[in-house]
PDB file of C-alpha atoms in Angstrom:
ATOM      1  CA  MET A   1       0.066   0.104  -0.057  1.00 47.00           C
ATOM      2  CA  ASN A   2       1.040   3.602  -0.637  1.00 56.00           C
ATOM      3  CA  THR A   3       2.526   5.196   2.360  1.00 66.00           C
ATOM      4  CA  ASP A   4       0.993   8.532   1.542  1.00 92.00           C
ATOM      5  CA  TYR A   5      -2.298   7.202   2.730  1.00 93.00           C
ATOM      6  CA  ILE A   6      -3.797   5.894   5.998  1.00 94.00           C
ATOM      7  CA  ILE A   7      -6.450   3.399   6.087  1.00 94.00           C
ATOM      8  CA  VAL A   8      -9.754   5.122   7.619  1.00 95.00           C
ATOM      9  CA  ASN A   9     -10.714   2.202   9.687  1.00 94.00           C
ATOM     10  CA  ASP A  10      -7.251   2.053  11.237  1.00 94.00           C
ATOM     11  CA  TYR A  11      -7.204   5.811  11.930  1.00 95.00           C
ATOM     12  CA  CYS A  12     -10.699   5.793  13.381  1.00 95.00           C
ATOM     13  CA  GLN A  13      -9.869   2.718  15.808  1.00 95.00           C
ATOM     14  CA  LYS A  14      -6.816   4.561  16.836  1.00 95.00           C
ATOM     15  CA  CYS A  15      -8.319   7.911  17.333  1.00 92.00           C
ATOM     16  CA  HIS A  16     -11.499   6.287  18.733  1.00 93.00           C
ATOM     17  CA  ILE A  17     -13.797   8.228  16.317  1.00 94.00           C
ATOM     18  CA  ASP A  18     -16.702   6.845  14.254  1.00 95.00           C
ATOM     19  CA  PRO A  19     -15.534   6.103  10.546  1.00 94.00           C
ATOM     20  CA  GLU A  20     -18.932   7.585   9.430  1.00 95.00           C
ATOM     21  CA  PHE A  21     -17.672  10.944  10.759  1.00 96.00           C
ATOM     22  CA  ILE A  22     -14.713  10.678   8.132  1.00 95.00           C
ATOM     23  CA  LEU A  23     -17.226   9.685   5.297  1.00 94.00           C
ATOM     24  CA  MET A  24     -19.288  12.800   6.229  1.00 95.00           C
ATOM     25  CA  LEU A  25     -16.449  15.058   6.011  1.00 96.00           C
ATOM     26  CA  ASP A  26     -15.642  13.391   2.421  1.00 96.00           C
ATOM     27  CA  GLU A  27     -19.368  14.052   1.395  1.00 95.00           C
ATOM     28  CA  GLY A  28     -19.222  17.542   2.612  1.00 93.00           C
ATOM     29  CA  GLY A  29     -16.264  18.091   0.607  1.00 94.00           C
ATOM     30  CA  LEU A  30     -13.942  19.188   3.432  1.00 96.00           C
ATOM     31  CA  ILE A  31     -11.556  16.160   2.729  1.00 96.00           C
ATOM     32  CA  THR A  32     -11.009  13.570   0.036  1.00 95.00           C
ATOM     33  CA  VAL A  33     -11.329   9.864   0.842  1.00 95.00           C
ATOM     34  CA  ASN A  34      -9.701   7.643  -1.916  1.00 94.00           C
ATOM     35  CA  GLN A  35     -10.518   4.065  -2.401  1.00 93.00           C
ATOM     36  CA  ILE A  36      -7.108   1.874  -2.717  1.00 91.00           C
ATOM     37  CA  ASP A  37      -7.271  -1.772  -2.812  1.00 91.00           C
ATOM     38  CA  ASN A  38     -11.036  -1.698  -1.641  1.00 92.00           C
ATOM     39  CA  GLU A  39      -9.883   0.217   1.286  1.00 92.00           C
ATOM     40  CA  SER A  40     -11.138   3.799   2.158  1.00 94.00           C
ATOM     41  CA  CYS A  41      -7.835   5.755   2.665  1.00 95.00           C
ATOM     42  CA  LEU A  42      -7.115   9.087   3.891  1.00 94.00           C
ATOM     43  CA  PRO A  43      -4.181  11.063   2.324  1.00 95.00           C
ATOM     44  CA  ILE A  44      -1.669  11.802   5.107  1.00 95.00           C
ATOM     45  CA  SER A  45      -1.550  15.543   3.856  1.00 95.00           C
ATOM     46  CA  GLN A  46      -5.137  15.907   5.224  1.00 95.00           C
ATOM     47  CA  LEU A  47      -4.594  14.671   8.780  1.00 95.00           C
ATOM     48  CA  LYS A  48      -4.150  18.061  10.331  1.00 94.00           C
ATOM     49  CA  GLU A  49      -7.490  19.051   8.921  1.00 95.00           C
ATOM     50  CA  VAL A  50      -9.195  15.798   9.885  1.00 96.00           C
ATOM     51  CA  GLU A  51      -7.856  16.480  13.590  1.00 96.00           C
ATOM     52  CA  GLN A  52      -9.132  20.028  13.553  1.00 95.00           C
ATOM     53  CA  TYR A  53     -12.535  18.899  12.401  1.00 96.00           C
ATOM     54  CA  THR A  54     -12.603  15.886  14.970  1.00 96.00           C
ATOM     55  CA  ARG A  55     -11.935  18.288  17.767  1.00 96.00           C
ATOM     56  CA  MET A  56     -14.831  20.578  16.400  1.00 96.00           C
ATOM     57  CA  TYR A  57     -17.429  17.696  16.122  1.00 96.00           C
ATOM     58  CA  TYR A  58     -16.445  15.745  19.172  1.00 95.00           C
ATOM     59  CA  ASP A  59     -14.926  18.219  21.839  1.00 95.00           C
ATOM     60  CA  LEU A  60     -17.065  21.354  20.858  1.00 96.00           C
ATOM     61  CA  SER A  61     -20.083  19.663  19.591  1.00 95.00           C
ATOM     62  CA  ILE A  62     -20.189  21.610  16.371  1.00 96.00           C
ATOM     63  CA  ASN A  63     -22.369  20.105  13.722  1.00 96.00           C
ATOM     64  CA  MET A  64     -21.151  19.463  10.198  1.00 95.00           C
ATOM     65  CA  GLU A  65     -22.863  22.783   8.773  1.00 96.00           C
ATOM     66  CA  GLY A  66     -20.937  24.592  11.528  1.00 97.00           C
ATOM     67  CA  ILE A  67     -17.612  22.902  10.562  1.00 97.00           C
ATOM     68  CA  ASP A  68     -18.148  23.806   6.863  1.00 96.00           C
ATOM     69  CA  ALA A  69     -18.953  27.326   7.858  1.00 97.00           C
ATOM     70  CA  ILE A  70     -15.707  27.579  10.018  1.00 96.00           C
ATOM     71  CA  HIS A  71     -13.672  26.005   7.045  1.00 96.00           C
ATOM     72  CA  HIS A  72     -15.037  28.567   4.683  1.00 96.00           C
ATOM     73  CA  LEU A  73     -14.175  31.650   7.147  1.00 97.00           C
ATOM     74  CA  LEU A  74     -10.759  30.146   7.884  1.00 95.00           C
ATOM     75  CA  GLY A  75      -9.984  30.052   4.064  1.00 95.00           C
ATOM     76  CA  ARG A  76     -11.006  33.667   3.725  1.00 98.00           C
ATOM     77  CA  ILE A  77      -8.974  34.678   6.712  1.00 98.00           C
ATOM     78  CA  GLU A  78      -6.006  32.919   5.310  1.00 97.00           C
ATOM     79  CA  GLY A  79      -6.472  34.576   1.845  1.00 98.00           C
ATOM     80  CA  MET A  80      -6.855  37.871   3.470  1.00 98.00           C
ATOM     81  CA  GLN A  81      -3.517  37.296   5.434  1.00 98.00           C
ATOM     82  CA  LYS A  82      -1.737  36.465   2.469  1.00 98.00           C
ATOM     83  CA  GLU A  83      -3.094  39.753   0.849  1.00 98.00           C
ATOM     84  CA  ILE A  84      -2.064  41.791   3.791  1.00 97.00           C
ATOM     85  CA  ALA A  85       1.488  40.445   3.511  1.00 96.00           C
ATOM     86  CA  ARG A  86       1.566  41.080  -0.179  1.00 96.00           C
ATOM     87  CA  LEU A  87       0.413  44.689   0.400  1.00 95.00           C
ATOM     88  CA  ARG A  88       2.911  45.231   3.281  1.00 94.00           C
ATOM     89  CA  ASN A  89       5.616  44.032   1.076  1.00 93.00           C
ATOM     90  CA  ARG A  90       4.660  46.559  -1.630  1.00 92.00           C
ATOM     91  CA  LEU A  91       4.271  49.317   0.774  1.00 91.00           C
ATOM     92  CA  SER A  92       7.681  48.404   2.308  1.00 88.00           C
ATOM     93  CA  PHE A  93       9.138  48.677  -1.436  1.00 83.00           C
ATOM     94  CA  TYR A  94       7.710  52.233  -1.604  1.00 81.00           C
ATOM     95  CA  GLU A  95       8.712  53.292   1.622  1.00 80.00           C
ATOM     96  CA  ASP A  96      12.326  52.205   0.966  1.00 74.00           C
ATOM     97  CA  GLU A  97      12.390  54.134  -2.033  1.00 70.00           C
ATOM     98  CA  TRP A  98      11.719  57.425  -0.314  1.00 70.00           C
ATOM     99  CA  ASP A  99      14.409  56.780   2.312  1.00 64.00           C
ATOM    100  CA  TYR A 100      17.167  57.912  -0.237  1.00 57.00           C
TER     101      TYR A 100
END
């Protein structure tokens, strides 16, 4: 099996979560679950997001719609932070020109 993936059932058993939760995340478009050798597999690159969603769902009792809304808002915040950094770099460039 490819080492870039983890089997959903194994992950869920170790983390004590319901495999249906992972499938709900997949159906909601928050993560991508792939079928490899007739096993549902999760890309390792998505583990951070799955852990965040798991904490929201199980620890904070946030439903799937709430998780989706939070995901959307966090994406917008990240985009704004990148834009702010880009604008700061441009401003810094022009401020440096005036220092001469």
